[in-house]
Amino acid sequence: MKRNFLTTLVASAVALAFFSCGGAKSTTTASNTTEAAKTTEETKAVAKYRVAMVTDSGDITDQSFNQTTYEASKAYCSEAGLDFNYYKPSGDSTADRVASINAAIQDDYNVLVLPGFLFAEAIVETAEMNDDVYFVGLDVGEFDIMEAAKAKGKDWSNLPANVFCAVYDEQLPGFMAGYAAVKEGFTHLGFLGGMAVPAVIRYGFGFVQGCNAAAAEMGIADKVAVEYVYGGQFYGDQQIKASMDVWYQKLGVEAVFACGGGIWTSAADAAKEVGGKVIGVDTDQTAQINAYGEGMCVTSAMKGLGATVRAVLAAIQNDNWAQYSGKISSLGLVSATDMEANYVQLPTDTWTMKNFTVDDYKALVAKLYNGEITVSNVTDKDPEVTITFNKYPNIK
C-alpha cells in the first residue's frame, strides 16, 4: 500500500521540531510523553483509512443513489475524523468509472464506496490488482458481478477478500409501500417496472403482496386492483407515458409505483395531467416527484444506503472487515424499533399520509421483523393474491 500522506506529514513535522531544538535535552514529563504517544497512535489509526466515493452515471446532487451515498459517506467520515473525497467519472462508461477508481487509488484512498449496479464491471476489472483497497459496492448483485466476471473470462464464484457487495430485500419496502397505499385509501394501483430483473421483480411482487395484505385486513379485497407491467427499459419516453395515460385516464388508476431508473418520469408526466399519484423507489423521491405536481408523491420504497454506508465504514475502521469480506449480502430489517437502522424503509421525514400514520408504519415494521407477517421473495412465480391482479406484456 502507498505510504499515507498524512503519516508522512506528521513524521516530517516531528523531525523538524527535533532539529530546530538543536538536540537540546528534553524536559518533557513522563505524563506528557504518554499523552503524546497516545495522540500519535490515534493519528495513525485515523490516517489508516481514507474514503473515496465514485459516482456512477449521475452526480452528488441527483436526489438519488449518488447524493444519498455521498451525504452518508461524508457525514460518517466527518464524525469519525476520516479523510473523504468523491470522484465523478468524465463519462458514463465502465472505462470512465475505472479511470476514476484508479485516480482515487493513486491519490492514496484505500476505501472505495461505489453506488449502483453499473460498477460491477469496474469492480471486476480493478479489485484484484488492488488487494490493499476495500471495494464496497452498493446495490451490486450476484448476477451483475458474475456476468461481469464471465465477460472478462474470470471465475468470481468466490469474491476477492477486499470486495463486499450489498443488495437489498426489495420485496420488503415494496410490501410496505403497497400496504401503506391501500391503508391510505387507494384501491386502484399500478406497478410500472423498468426491466424484469430480480431486484425490480422483488419490488413489484412485494408491492402486490402488500396491497393484498392490507385489502384482506380491511375486508375490501374485492374492491382493490393492481395493474402490472414492465417497460422494458430503465428510462421514460413517450411510448411509456402513453401506456401510463391509459392507466390514469381510462382505467382509473390512482397511484403508480414506478420502479426502475428514470422510468418514473413517464408515470409522473402522465399523473400530472389528471392529478394522479406516484410512489417513488430506492431513495426518498418526494422532492423529485412533487416537482411534477404538488403532493404527487405518496411515499417511497427505499433502500437504506445510509445505514449500509455507516455500518460498513464502521466495520472497516474498527478492523471488523471480516464480517463483510468476499460477500454479497442481501440486507433487510435489523430492528423492530429503530427505523433508521434498517436497510429497507419508508421515509418518515417527508411523511404526508393521513390514514396510515408513522406509528402505523412502525407497527408494520415490527410485525415484519418479528415474523408475524412474511413476504415472499420468489421472482419466478406470480404472487398468490385475492385482489384483482392484471399483468400485461412488456411495453417494449
XYZ file of C-alpha atoms in Angstrom:
396
model
C 0.000 0.000 0.000
C 1.278 3.511 -0.765
C 2.574 5.421 2.189
C -0.126 7.671 3.600
C 0.485 11.380 3.036
C -0.828 12.355 6.485
C 1.538 9.919 8.209
C 4.444 11.340 6.196
C 3.460 14.866 7.126
C 3.305 14.021 10.834
C 6.708 12.345 10.689
C 8.252 15.332 8.905
C 6.850 17.733 11.478
C 8.315 15.690 14.328
C 11.730 15.595 12.658
C 11.700 19.352 12.038
C 10.807 20.050 15.658
C 13.740 17.913 16.851
C 16.412 19.579 14.715
C 15.140 23.093 15.415
C 15.770 22.448 19.105
C 19.440 21.776 18.375
C 19.284 18.396 20.075
C 18.724 20.002 23.490
C 17.826 17.699 26.339
C 14.142 17.055 26.542
C 12.273 18.370 29.546
C 9.038 16.544 28.696
C 7.486 14.857 31.711
C 6.509 11.192 31.732
C 2.864 12.218 31.689
C 3.341 14.410 28.630
C 5.303 11.660 26.887
C 2.496 9.182 27.452
C -0.110 11.653 26.181
C 1.997 12.443 23.123
C 2.380 8.741 22.321
C -1.356 8.252 22.710
C -2.085 11.157 20.353
C 0.348 9.758 17.787
C -1.329 6.360 17.880
C -4.758 7.951 17.477
C -3.486 9.942 14.486
C -2.114 6.783 12.899
C -5.410 4.978 13.468
C -7.379 7.771 11.810
C -4.905 8.062 8.932
C -5.028 4.327 8.276
C -8.188 4.684 6.204
C -9.062 7.270 3.584
C -12.514 7.046 1.997
C -13.484 7.954 -1.549
C -16.837 7.674 -3.261
C -17.162 7.423 -7.037
C -20.431 8.456 -8.703
C -21.989 6.212 -11.345
C -23.794 7.937 -14.213
C -25.108 10.825 -12.127
C -23.857 13.458 -9.731
C -23.972 14.050 -5.983
C -26.996 16.312 -6.465
C -29.151 13.697 -8.230
C -31.515 13.273 -5.244
C -30.985 9.550 -5.650
C -28.269 6.909 -5.169
C -25.291 9.203 -5.645
C -26.485 12.007 -3.398
C -27.628 9.666 -0.624
C -24.347 7.734 -0.701
C -22.259 10.908 -0.845
C -24.025 12.527 2.099
C -23.848 9.376 4.220
C -20.156 8.814 3.451
C -19.232 12.431 4.087
C -21.177 12.567 7.359
C -19.619 9.370 8.677
C -16.078 10.435 7.778
C -16.599 13.869 9.299
C -17.733 12.354 12.589
C -15.020 9.686 12.585
C -12.200 12.026 11.564
C -11.507 10.204 8.303
C -10.331 11.885 5.126
C -13.064 11.819 2.465
C -13.375 12.831 -1.172
C -15.528 11.966 -4.157
C -14.758 11.426 -7.822
C -17.059 11.953 -10.788
C -16.238 9.973 -13.943
C -15.885 12.031 -17.104
C -18.467 9.896 -18.906
C -20.993 7.090 -18.499
C -18.931 4.007 -19.294
C -17.035 1.296 -17.464
C -13.769 2.778 -18.756
C -14.670 6.139 -17.217
C -15.579 4.545 -13.898
C -12.362 2.518 -13.897
C -10.385 5.712 -14.540
C -11.984 7.400 -11.516
C -11.358 4.356 -9.321
C -7.709 4.332 -10.378
C -7.429 8.070 -9.760
C -8.749 7.650 -6.215
C -6.314 4.814 -5.539
C -3.437 6.850 -6.996
C -4.419 9.616 -4.555
C -3.989 7.122 -1.687
C -7.663 6.487 -0.939
C -7.974 2.906 0.235
C -11.726 2.591 0.918
C -13.927 2.988 -2.160
C -17.712 3.350 -1.916
C -19.341 2.578 -5.262
C -23.131 3.048 -5.587
C -25.079 1.192 -8.252
C -25.018 -1.946 -10.387
C -23.125 -0.073 -13.114
C -19.969 -0.577 -11.034
C -19.959 -4.370 -11.412
C -17.611 -4.383 -14.408
C -15.337 -1.749 -12.879
C -15.034 -3.728 -9.642
C -14.163 -6.904 -11.537
C -11.560 -5.016 -13.562
C -9.810 -3.259 -10.659
C -10.276 -5.100 -7.356
C -7.833 -7.986 -7.792
C -4.901 -5.771 -8.761
C -5.545 -3.509 -5.738
C -5.865 -6.039 -2.943
C -4.948 -3.467 -0.289
C -8.012 -1.367 -1.177
C -11.520 -2.033 0.167
C -14.242 -2.086 -2.518
C -17.798 -1.502 -1.246
C -20.405 -1.993 -3.992
C -23.916 -0.802 -3.148
C -26.810 -2.457 -4.973
C -24.349 -4.591 -6.931
C -25.851 -8.074 -7.069
C -24.563 -11.564 -7.733
C -25.960 -11.518 -11.264
C -24.194 -8.227 -12.006
C -20.846 -9.421 -10.665
C -20.943 -12.897 -12.193
C -21.907 -11.622 -15.630
C -19.160 -9.002 -15.494
C -16.598 -11.605 -14.424
C -17.729 -14.030 -17.114
C -17.308 -11.333 -19.757
C -13.729 -10.841 -18.543
C -13.037 -14.585 -18.547
C -12.749 -14.663 -14.775
C -14.184 -17.020 -12.168
C -15.600 -14.930 -9.348
C -17.625 -17.700 -7.719
C -15.594 -16.641 -4.696
C -15.236 -12.870 -4.465
C -11.818 -11.384 -3.641
C -11.344 -10.758 0.077
C -11.235 -6.989 -0.423
C -14.695 -6.813 -2.035
C -18.124 -6.507 -0.425
C -21.354 -6.039 -2.337
C -24.694 -5.174 -0.793
C -28.067 -5.950 -2.297
C -31.414 -5.450 -0.644
C -34.601 -7.329 0.209
C -36.621 -5.172 -2.193
C -39.761 -7.197 -1.577
C -39.945 -5.660 1.920
C -40.065 -1.929 1.061
C -42.249 -2.865 -1.916
C -44.632 -4.585 0.500
C -44.562 -1.601 2.872
C -45.416 0.809 0.071
C -48.295 -1.300 -1.244
C -49.666 -1.898 2.230
C -49.441 1.801 3.112
C -51.111 2.904 -0.139
C -54.160 0.696 0.367
C -54.409 1.626 4.036
C -54.242 5.268 2.997
C -57.328 4.703 0.815
C -56.094 3.936 -2.698
C -57.909 0.995 -4.268
C -56.751 1.066 -7.895
C -52.979 0.980 -8.173
C -50.321 0.265 -10.753
C -46.787 -1.069 -10.864
C -44.526 0.176 -13.661
C -41.212 -1.677 -13.613
C -38.161 -0.902 -15.698
C -36.838 -4.267 -16.817
C -37.795 -7.652 -15.384
C -34.555 -8.163 -13.456
C -34.639 -9.774 -10.000
C -34.482 -6.529 -7.986
C -37.338 -4.925 -9.930
C -39.431 -8.092 -9.765
C -38.942 -8.293 -5.995
C -40.090 -4.694 -5.647
C -43.146 -5.372 -7.798
C -44.210 -8.665 -6.288
C -43.655 -7.256 -2.801
C -45.874 -4.303 -3.701
C -48.659 -6.595 -4.906
C -48.394 -8.678 -1.725
C -48.586 -5.514 0.396
C -51.686 -4.280 -1.420
C -53.268 -7.703 -0.954
C -52.429 -7.913 2.763
C -53.902 -4.507 3.533
C -57.011 -5.169 1.461
C -57.561 -8.505 3.206
C -57.239 -6.875 6.635
C -59.729 -4.185 5.634
C -62.153 -6.676 4.051
C -62.001 -4.941 0.665
C -60.047 -7.446 -1.443
C -62.870 -7.473 -3.988
C -62.515 -3.718 -4.424
C -58.722 -3.458 -4.855
C -56.913 -3.891 -8.179
C -53.285 -3.649 -9.295
C -52.251 -3.145 -12.927
C -48.751 -4.522 -13.552
C -46.278 -4.028 -16.409
C -42.558 -3.740 -17.253
C -41.468 -1.008 -19.616
C -38.517 -2.976 -20.995
C -36.075 -0.131 -20.268
C -34.753 1.988 -17.406
C -35.818 5.389 -18.715
C -39.020 7.137 -19.593
C -40.238 8.141 -23.049
C -43.419 8.954 -24.955
C -44.373 5.318 -25.500
C -44.137 4.564 -21.777
C -46.079 7.730 -20.984
C -48.802 6.731 -23.452
C -49.308 3.477 -21.538
C -49.487 5.396 -18.265
C -52.007 7.802 -19.825
C -54.254 4.802 -20.459
C -53.890 3.668 -16.859
C -54.617 7.049 -15.298
C -57.176 8.374 -17.761
C -59.089 5.295 -18.948
C -58.613 2.601 -16.303
C -58.876 4.975 -13.363
C -55.551 4.084 -11.727
C -54.976 6.401 -8.769
C -51.314 5.788 -7.929
C -48.420 4.083 -9.744
C -45.348 2.583 -8.094
C -42.699 3.412 -10.710
C -39.591 1.316 -10.245
C -36.505 1.216 -12.441
C -34.085 4.048 -13.135
C -35.681 7.081 -14.774
C -38.832 5.300 -15.948
C -40.704 7.060 -13.150
C -40.662 10.269 -15.204
C -43.207 8.797 -17.623
C -45.542 7.965 -14.743
C -45.124 11.458 -13.320
C -45.723 13.072 -16.714
C -48.957 11.124 -17.087
C -50.042 11.683 -13.483
C -49.722 15.480 -13.621
C -52.338 15.669 -16.374
C -55.047 14.136 -14.184
C -53.900 14.844 -10.638
C -52.673 11.273 -10.196
C -50.182 9.983 -7.653
C -46.782 8.287 -7.893
C -44.826 6.135 -5.427
C -41.045 6.561 -5.515
C -38.285 3.974 -5.275
C -34.762 3.353 -3.915
C -34.421 6.743 -2.174
C -36.869 9.335 -0.878
C -38.123 10.762 -4.190
C -40.622 13.175 -2.662
C -38.929 16.337 -3.973
C -38.375 14.924 -7.458
C -41.911 13.627 -7.899
C -43.611 16.624 -6.319
C -41.820 18.845 -8.832
C -44.338 17.445 -11.340
C -47.302 18.286 -9.138
C -47.822 19.359 -5.551
C -48.457 16.374 -3.286
C -47.990 13.862 -6.129
C -45.660 11.582 -4.145
C -47.446 9.149 -1.824
C -44.282 7.615 -0.329
C -41.077 5.910 -1.492
C -39.921 2.305 -1.120
C -36.344 2.907 -0.038
C -33.095 1.021 0.278
C -31.128 2.048 3.361
C -27.998 3.229 1.602
C -27.079 5.479 4.509
C -27.417 2.663 7.005
C -25.252 0.444 4.799
C -22.525 3.056 4.451
C -22.401 3.689 8.187
C -22.273 0.003 9.084
C -19.584 -0.966 6.568
C -17.325 2.037 7.194
C -17.570 1.455 10.940
C -16.593 -2.187 10.441
C -13.572 -1.195 8.349
C -12.459 1.457 10.813
C -12.803 -0.956 13.727
C -10.917 -3.704 11.879
C -14.036 -5.867 11.571
C -13.928 -6.187 7.792
C -14.079 -9.982 8.119
C -17.859 -9.840 8.502
C -18.122 -8.354 5.002
C -15.029 -9.707 3.246
C -15.725 -11.506 -0.044
C -19.501 -11.447 0.435
C -22.610 -10.404 -1.434
C -25.179 -9.832 1.299
C -28.905 -9.227 0.983
C -29.843 -6.598 3.561
C -33.257 -6.083 5.100
C -34.648 -5.464 8.559
C -32.341 -5.463 11.570
C -34.549 -3.722 14.126
C -38.196 -3.711 15.129
C -37.944 -0.249 16.660
C -35.110 1.722 15.036
C -36.377 2.574 11.568
C -33.155 4.338 10.540
C -31.060 1.256 11.310
C -32.983 -0.863 8.834
C -31.680 -1.401 5.332
C -35.201 -1.146 3.839
C -37.531 1.679 4.791
C -40.265 4.167 4.015
C -39.217 7.795 4.557
C -40.658 9.424 7.667
C -39.171 12.929 7.327
C -41.414 13.687 4.340
C -44.463 11.725 5.510
C -47.797 13.110 4.241
C -50.169 10.149 4.539
C -53.082 10.757 6.899
C -54.944 7.449 7.235
C -51.742 5.405 7.511
C -49.560 7.142 10.098
C -45.894 6.887 11.049
C -46.966 4.914 14.128
C -48.894 2.528 11.877
C -45.753 2.140 9.762
C -43.638 1.356 12.830
C -46.169 -1.256 13.921
C -45.990 -2.835 10.448
C -42.188 -2.963 10.570
C -42.327 -4.672 13.961
C -44.665 -7.335 12.559
C -42.386 -7.905 9.578
C -39.288 -8.073 11.765
C -40.888 -10.475 14.251
C -42.196 -12.764 11.514
C -45.846 -12.063 12.223
C -46.079 -11.019 8.576
C -43.977 -12.764 5.934
C -43.257 -11.616 2.398
C -42.188 -13.978 -0.371
C -39.035 -13.110 -2.323
C -39.840 -15.559 -5.134
C -39.332 -13.987 -8.557
C -40.191 -16.816 -10.965
C -43.813 -17.202 -9.922
C -46.552 -14.570 -9.617
C -47.741 -13.919 -6.057
C -50.961 -15.582 -4.988
C -53.467 -12.878 -4.110
C -57.191 -12.349 -3.702
C -57.229 -8.803 -5.079
C -57.509 -8.237 -8.833
C -54.049 -8.571 -10.391
C -53.779 -7.611 -14.074
C -50.358 -8.392 -15.531
C -49.561 -7.137 -19.042
C -46.872 -7.971 -21.626
C -43.824 -5.701 -21.591
C -44.447 -2.309 -23.181
C -41.213 -2.742 -25.160
